[in-house]
Coordinates of C-alpha atoms in Angstrom, one line a residue:
X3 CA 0.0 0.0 0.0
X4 CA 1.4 3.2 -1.1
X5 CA 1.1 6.2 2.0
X6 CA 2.5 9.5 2.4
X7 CA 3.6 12.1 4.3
X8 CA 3.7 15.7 4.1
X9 CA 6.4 16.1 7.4
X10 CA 9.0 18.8 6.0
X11 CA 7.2 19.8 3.3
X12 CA 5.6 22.7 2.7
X13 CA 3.3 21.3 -0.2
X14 CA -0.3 19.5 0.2
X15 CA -0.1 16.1 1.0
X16 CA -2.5 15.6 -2.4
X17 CA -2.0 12.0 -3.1
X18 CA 0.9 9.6 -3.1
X19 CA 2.5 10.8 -6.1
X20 CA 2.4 14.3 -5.3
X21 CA 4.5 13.4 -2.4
X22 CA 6.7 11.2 -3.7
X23 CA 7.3 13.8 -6.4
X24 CA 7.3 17.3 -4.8
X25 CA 9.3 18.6 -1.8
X26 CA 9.7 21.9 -0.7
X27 CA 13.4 23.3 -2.0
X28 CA 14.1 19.9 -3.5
X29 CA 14.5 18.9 -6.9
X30 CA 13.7 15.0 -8.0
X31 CA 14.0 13.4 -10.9
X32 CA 11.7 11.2 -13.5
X33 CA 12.0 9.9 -17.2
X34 CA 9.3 10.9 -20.0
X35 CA 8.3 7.7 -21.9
X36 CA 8.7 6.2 -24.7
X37 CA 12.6 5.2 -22.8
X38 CA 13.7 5.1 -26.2
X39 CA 16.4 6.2 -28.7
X40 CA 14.4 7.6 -32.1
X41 CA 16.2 10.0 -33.2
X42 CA 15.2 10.5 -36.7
X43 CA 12.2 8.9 -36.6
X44 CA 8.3 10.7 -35.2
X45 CA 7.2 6.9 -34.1
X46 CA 9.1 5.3 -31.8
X47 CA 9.4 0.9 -31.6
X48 CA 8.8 0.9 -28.1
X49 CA 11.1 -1.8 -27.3
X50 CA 11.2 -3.1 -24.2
X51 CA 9.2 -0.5 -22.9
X52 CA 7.7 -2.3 -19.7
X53 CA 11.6 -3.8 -18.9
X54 CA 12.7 -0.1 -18.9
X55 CA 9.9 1.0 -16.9
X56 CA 10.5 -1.7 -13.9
X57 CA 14.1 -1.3 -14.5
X58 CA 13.4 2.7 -13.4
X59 CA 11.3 2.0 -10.8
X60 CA 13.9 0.0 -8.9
X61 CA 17.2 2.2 -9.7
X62 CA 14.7 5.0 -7.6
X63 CA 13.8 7.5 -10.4
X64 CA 10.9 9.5 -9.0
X65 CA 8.1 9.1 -11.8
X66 CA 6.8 8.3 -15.3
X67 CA 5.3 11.0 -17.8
X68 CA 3.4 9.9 -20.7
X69 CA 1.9 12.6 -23.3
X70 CA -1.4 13.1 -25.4
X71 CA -0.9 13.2 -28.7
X72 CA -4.1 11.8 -30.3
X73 CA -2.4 11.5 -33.6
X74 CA 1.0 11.8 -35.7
X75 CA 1.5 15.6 -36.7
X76 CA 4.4 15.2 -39.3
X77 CA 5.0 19.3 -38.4
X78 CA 5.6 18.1 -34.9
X79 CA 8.1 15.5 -35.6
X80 CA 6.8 13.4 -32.2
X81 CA 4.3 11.1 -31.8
X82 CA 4.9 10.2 -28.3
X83 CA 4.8 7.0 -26.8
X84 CA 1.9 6.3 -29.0
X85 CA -0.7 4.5 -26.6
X86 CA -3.4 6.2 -25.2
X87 CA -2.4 8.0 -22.0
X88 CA -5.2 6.6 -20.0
X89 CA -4.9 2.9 -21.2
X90 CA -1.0 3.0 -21.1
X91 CA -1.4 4.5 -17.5
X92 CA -3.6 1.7 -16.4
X93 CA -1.3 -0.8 -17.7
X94 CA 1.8 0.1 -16.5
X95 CA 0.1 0.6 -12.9
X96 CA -0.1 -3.0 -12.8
X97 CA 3.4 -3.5 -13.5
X98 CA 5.0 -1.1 -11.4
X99 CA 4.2 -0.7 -7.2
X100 CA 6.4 2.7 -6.8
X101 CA 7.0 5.0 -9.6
X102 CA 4.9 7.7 -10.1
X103 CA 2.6 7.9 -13.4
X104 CA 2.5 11.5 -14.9
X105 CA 0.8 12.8 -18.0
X106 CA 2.3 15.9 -19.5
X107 CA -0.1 16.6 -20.6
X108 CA -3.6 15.9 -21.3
X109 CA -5.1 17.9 -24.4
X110 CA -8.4 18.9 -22.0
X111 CA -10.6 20.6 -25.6
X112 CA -10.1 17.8 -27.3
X113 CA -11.6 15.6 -24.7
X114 CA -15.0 15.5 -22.9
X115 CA -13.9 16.3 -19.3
X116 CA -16.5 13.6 -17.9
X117 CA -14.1 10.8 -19.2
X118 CA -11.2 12.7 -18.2
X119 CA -12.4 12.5 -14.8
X120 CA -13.5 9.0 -14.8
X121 CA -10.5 7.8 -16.1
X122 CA -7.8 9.6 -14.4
X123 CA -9.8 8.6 -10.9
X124 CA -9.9 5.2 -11.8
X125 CA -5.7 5.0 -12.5
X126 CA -5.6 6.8 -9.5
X127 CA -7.4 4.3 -7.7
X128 CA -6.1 1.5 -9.3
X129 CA -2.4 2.5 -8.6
X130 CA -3.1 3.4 -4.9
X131 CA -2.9 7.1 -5.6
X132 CA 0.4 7.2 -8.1
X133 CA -1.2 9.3 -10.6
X134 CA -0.1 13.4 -11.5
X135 CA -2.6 14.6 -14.3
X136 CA -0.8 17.5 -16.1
X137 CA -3.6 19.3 -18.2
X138 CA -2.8 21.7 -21.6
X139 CA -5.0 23.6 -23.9
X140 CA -2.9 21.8 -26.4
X141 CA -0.6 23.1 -29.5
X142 CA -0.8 21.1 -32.7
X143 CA -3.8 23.0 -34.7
X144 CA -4.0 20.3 -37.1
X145 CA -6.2 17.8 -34.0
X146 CA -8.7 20.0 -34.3
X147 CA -10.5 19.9 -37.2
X148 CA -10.1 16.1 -37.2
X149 CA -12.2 16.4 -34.3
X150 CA -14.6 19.3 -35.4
X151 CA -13.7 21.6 -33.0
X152 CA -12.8 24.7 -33.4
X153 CA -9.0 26.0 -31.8
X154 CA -9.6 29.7 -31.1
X155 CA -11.2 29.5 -28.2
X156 CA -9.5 26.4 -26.7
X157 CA -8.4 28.7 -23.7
X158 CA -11.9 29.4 -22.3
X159 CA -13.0 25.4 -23.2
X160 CA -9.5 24.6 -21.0
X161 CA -11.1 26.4 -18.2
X162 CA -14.9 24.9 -18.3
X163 CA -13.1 21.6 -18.7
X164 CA -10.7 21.8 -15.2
X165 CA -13.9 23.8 -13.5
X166 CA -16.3 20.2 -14.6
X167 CA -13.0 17.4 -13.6
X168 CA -12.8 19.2 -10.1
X169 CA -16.7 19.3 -9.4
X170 CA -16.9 15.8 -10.8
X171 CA -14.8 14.7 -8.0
X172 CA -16.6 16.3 -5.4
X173 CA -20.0 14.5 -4.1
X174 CA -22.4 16.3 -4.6
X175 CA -21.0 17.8 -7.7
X176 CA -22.3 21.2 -9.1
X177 CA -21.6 22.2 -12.6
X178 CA -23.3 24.0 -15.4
X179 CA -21.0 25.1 -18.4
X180 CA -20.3 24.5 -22.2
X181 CA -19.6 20.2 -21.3
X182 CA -22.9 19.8 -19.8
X183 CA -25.0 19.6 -16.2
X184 CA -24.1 17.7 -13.1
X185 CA -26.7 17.7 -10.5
X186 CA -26.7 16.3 -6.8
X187 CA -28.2 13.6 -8.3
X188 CA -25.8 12.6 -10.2
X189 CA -22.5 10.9 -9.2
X190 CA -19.2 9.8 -10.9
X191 CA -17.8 7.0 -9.9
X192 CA -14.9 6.1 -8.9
X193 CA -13.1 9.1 -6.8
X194 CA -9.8 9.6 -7.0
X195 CA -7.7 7.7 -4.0
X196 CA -6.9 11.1 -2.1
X197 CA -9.9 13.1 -2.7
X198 CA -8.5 14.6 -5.8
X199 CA -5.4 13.8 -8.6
X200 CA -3.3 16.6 -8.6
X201 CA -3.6 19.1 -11.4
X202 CA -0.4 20.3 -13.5
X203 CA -1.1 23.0 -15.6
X204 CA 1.7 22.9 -18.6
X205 CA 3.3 26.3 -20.0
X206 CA 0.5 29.4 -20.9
X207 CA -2.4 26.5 -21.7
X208 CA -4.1 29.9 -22.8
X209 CA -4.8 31.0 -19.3
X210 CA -3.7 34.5 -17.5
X211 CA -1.1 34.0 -15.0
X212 CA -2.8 34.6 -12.2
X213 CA -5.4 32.2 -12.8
X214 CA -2.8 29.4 -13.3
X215 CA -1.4 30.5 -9.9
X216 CA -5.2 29.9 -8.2
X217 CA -6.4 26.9 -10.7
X218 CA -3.3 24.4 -10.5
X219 CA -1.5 22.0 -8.0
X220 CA 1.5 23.2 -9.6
X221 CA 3.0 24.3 -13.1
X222 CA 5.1 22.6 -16.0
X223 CA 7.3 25.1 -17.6
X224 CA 9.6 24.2 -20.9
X225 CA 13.0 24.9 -20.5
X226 CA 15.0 27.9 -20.6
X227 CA 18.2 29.6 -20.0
X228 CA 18.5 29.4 -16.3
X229 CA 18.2 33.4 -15.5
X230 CA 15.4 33.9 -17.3
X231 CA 13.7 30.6 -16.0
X232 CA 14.5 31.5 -12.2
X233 CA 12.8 35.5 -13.2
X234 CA 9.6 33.7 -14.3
X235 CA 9.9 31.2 -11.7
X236 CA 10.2 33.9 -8.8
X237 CA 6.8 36.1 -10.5
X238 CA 5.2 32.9 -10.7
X239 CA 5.6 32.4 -6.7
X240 CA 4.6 35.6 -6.0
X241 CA 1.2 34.7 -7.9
X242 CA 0.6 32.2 -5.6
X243 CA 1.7 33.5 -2.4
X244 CA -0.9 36.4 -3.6
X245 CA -3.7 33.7 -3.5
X246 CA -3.5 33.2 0.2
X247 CA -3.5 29.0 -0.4
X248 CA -0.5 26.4 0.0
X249 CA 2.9 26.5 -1.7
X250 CA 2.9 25.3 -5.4
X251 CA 5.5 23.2 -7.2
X252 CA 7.3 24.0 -10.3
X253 CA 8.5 21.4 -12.6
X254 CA 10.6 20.7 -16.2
X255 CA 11.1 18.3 -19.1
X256 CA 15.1 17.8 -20.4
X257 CA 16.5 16.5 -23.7
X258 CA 19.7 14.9 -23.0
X259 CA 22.1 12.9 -24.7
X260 CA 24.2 11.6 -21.7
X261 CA 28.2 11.2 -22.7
X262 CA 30.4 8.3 -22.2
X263 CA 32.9 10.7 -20.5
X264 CA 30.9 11.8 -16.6
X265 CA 33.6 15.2 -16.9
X266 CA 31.5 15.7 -21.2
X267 CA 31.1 19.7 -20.3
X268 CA 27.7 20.9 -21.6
X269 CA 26.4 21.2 -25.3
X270 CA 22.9 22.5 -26.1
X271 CA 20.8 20.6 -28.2
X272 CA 17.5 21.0 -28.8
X273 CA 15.6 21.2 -24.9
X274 CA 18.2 19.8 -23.7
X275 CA 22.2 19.2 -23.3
X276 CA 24.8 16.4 -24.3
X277 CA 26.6 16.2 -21.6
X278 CA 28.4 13.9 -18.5
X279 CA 26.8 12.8 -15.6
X280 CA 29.0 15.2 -13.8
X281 CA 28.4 18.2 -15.3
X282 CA 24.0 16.9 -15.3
X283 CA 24.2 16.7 -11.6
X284 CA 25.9 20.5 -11.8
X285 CA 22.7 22.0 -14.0
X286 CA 20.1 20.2 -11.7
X287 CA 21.8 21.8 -8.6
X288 CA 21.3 25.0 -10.7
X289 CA 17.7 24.0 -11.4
X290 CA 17.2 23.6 -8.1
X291 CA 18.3 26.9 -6.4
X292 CA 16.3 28.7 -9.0
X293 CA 13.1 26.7 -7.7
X294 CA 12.7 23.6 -9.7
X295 CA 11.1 20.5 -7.9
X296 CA 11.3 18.3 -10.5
X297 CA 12.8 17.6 -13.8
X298 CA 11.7 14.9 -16.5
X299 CA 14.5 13.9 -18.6
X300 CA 13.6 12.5 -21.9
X301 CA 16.2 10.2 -23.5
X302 CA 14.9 10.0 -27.3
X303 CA 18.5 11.4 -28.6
X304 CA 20.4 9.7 -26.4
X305 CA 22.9 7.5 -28.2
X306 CA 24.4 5.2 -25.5
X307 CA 22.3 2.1 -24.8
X308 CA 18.9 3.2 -22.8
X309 CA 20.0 0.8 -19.8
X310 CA 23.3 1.8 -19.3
X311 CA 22.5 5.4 -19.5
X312 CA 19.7 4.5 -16.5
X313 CA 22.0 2.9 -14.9
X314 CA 24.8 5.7 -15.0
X315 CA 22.0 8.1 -14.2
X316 CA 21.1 6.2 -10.9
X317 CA 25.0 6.0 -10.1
X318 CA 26.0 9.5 -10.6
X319 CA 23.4 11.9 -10.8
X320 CA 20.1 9.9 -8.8
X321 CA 21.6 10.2 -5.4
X322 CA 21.4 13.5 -5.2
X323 CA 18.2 13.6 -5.9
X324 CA 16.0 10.9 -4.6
X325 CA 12.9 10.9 -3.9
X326 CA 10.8 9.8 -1.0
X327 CA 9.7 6.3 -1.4
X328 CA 6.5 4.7 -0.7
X329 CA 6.1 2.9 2.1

C-alpha cells in the first residue's frame, strides 16, 4: 500500500505521487516515456518498454510522464509514446508498485472532461494514488478539425473543462457550463484515492497568469536559460503566495544525450544538453536553487544504450536527488 507524508514539506499532501514527487526546495528526478532512442524517426518501436519502466522503478527515479498526442502531426516530428495515455497509464500501474505515473499533458478541448475525470480517478485508484494529471490547452492545430472543434477558443473550453473534472470529484458535484449539467443527483464513480489527482497545468495553456497561480496543484514550464527561467519562476511564486492558499511546485522536461565521459562539459541541443553525468548533476543543482522540484528527462537522442544510461543516471546523478519512497 502506497502512504504519504507531508512532514517537512511545505506542499499539500494531495496524493501519493504528489509526495513522492514534490518537496519543498528539493529537486527529484523522472523519465518521460517512450525510454527510447528515435532519433530520426516521429514513431518510436517501443522496445522493451515495460523492462525499462520496472528497470526505473527500482534504480529510484521518481516518476513516469506519458503525453497526449491523439495523432502523428508530421510538423511536430513526435508522436509520443503512442498508446493512449489513460490505457498505457492503467497498464503500467499494474506493472509497477512505486513510480509515479504523470501525464504531461492531457489535451483537455479535445476531450470531454467527464471521461477525463472518470478515467484519471480510476488509474488513481487502481495505482493506490500514483497518478499526476498534467492538463494543456494543447498546441498542434492540425487535431482540431479532425475532431470538429474549433481552436480559437481552446483557452476558455480549457477552463470549463478543469472547472467540470474538479466538481466531478466532489460528491455532490455542481456544474453548469459548455460540457454539460451535473446535478446532486448525479454521481461519478470512482473518486480519486486522495480526494483529488493533482492538477499540473503545462506552460500558458491559454490562461492569465494569475489564474494558473489559483487553478493548478502546480505548473510545468519548458525549458530555458536558467536566468530567465528562475525571473519567471520567482513572478510565478509571488502569484501564488498572492492567492492566500498552500505552496505550489514547479516542474521541467530535459532533452539529453548523456556522454560516455561523466567530466562531457555541456552542449545545447535542442531542450536539452549532451553532456556527462558530472556536469547533469551540476545543471540540476542549478535548477534547483532557481526553484525547480522536478525535472523529466527524456532520452529520445540519447545514443548510448537506454539501460546503461539509467543505470549511470542512478550512479551518478540519482543520489542527489532521490525521492521519497513509498512505504
Amino acid at each position: 500500500m502506497n502512504t504519504f507524508s507531508p512532514i517537512a514539506n511545505s506542499f499539500q499532501a494531495l496524493n501519493a505521487a504528489y509526495a513522492r514527487v514534490f518537496r519543498s526546495s528539493r529537486l527529484t528526478l523522472g523519465l518521460v516515456a517512450p525510454l527510447e532512442h528515435y532519433p530520426d524517426n516521429p514513431v518510436p518501436a517501443m522496445q522493451a518498454h515495460i523492462e525499462r519502466t520496472r528497470l526505473a522503478e527500482q534504480l529510484g527515479f521518481a516518476a513516469l510522464w506519458l503525453r497526449d498526442v491523439p495523432f502523428n502531426v508530421p510538423s511536430f516530428g513526435d508522436a509520443g509514446q503512442i498508446y493512449d495515455p489513460f490505457v498505457y497509464l492503467g497498464f503500467l500501474a499494474a506493472q509497477t508498485s512505486d513510480i509515479a505515473l504523470g501525464v504531461s499533458s492531457i489535451v483537455l478541448p479535445l476531450r470531454h472532461p467527464a471521461h477525463v475525470a472518470k478515467a484519471a480517478a480510476s488509474v488513481d485508484q487502481l495505482s493506490g494514488g500514483r497518478l499526476l494529471l498534467g492538463v494543456a490547452s494543447g498546441d498542434r492545430p492540425q487535431e482540431y478539425p479532425a475532431m470538429n472543434l474549433p481552436f480559437a477558443d481552446r483557452g476558455a473550453r480549457f477552463r470549463d473543462a478543469l472547472h467540470y473534472i474538479q466538481s466531478a470529484w466532489q460528491n455532490p458535484a455542481h456544474v453548469n457550463n459548455r460540457y454539460g449539467q451535473l446535478s446532486p443527483e448525479l454521481e461519478l464513480l470512482p473518486k480519486p484515492a486522495a480526494h483529488e489527482v493533482p492538477l499540473l497545468i503545462t506552460g500558458a495553456s491559454q490562461q492569465a497568469p494569475e489564474w494558473i497561480a489559483q487553478n493548478g496543484h502546480g505548473w510545468m514550464l519548458y525549458p530555458r536559460a536558467t536566468d530567465q527561467q528562475k525571473n519567471i519562476i520567482d513572478v510565478w511564486r509571488s502569484r501564488v503566495d498572492a492567492t492566500g492558499g498552500p505552496a505550489k511546485p514547479v516542474m521541467q522536461p530535459l532533452y539529453i544525450d548523456l556522454a560516455e565521459n561523466p567530466d562531457a562539459k555541456p552542449q545545447t541541443m535542442h531542450l536539452g544538453m549532451h553532456v556527462g553525468s558530472h556536469h547533469l548533476a551540476e545543471h540540476l543543482h542549478a535548477l534547483q536553487d532557481i526553484g525547480i522540484n522536478h525535472v523529466a528527462l527524456n532520452l529520445r537522442f540519447n545514443r548510448t544504450p537506454i539501460e546503461a544510461t539509467l543505470e549511470v543516471l542512478a550512479r551518478d546523478v540519482l543520489p542527489e536527488f532521490p525521492s521519497v519512497p513509498s512505504t
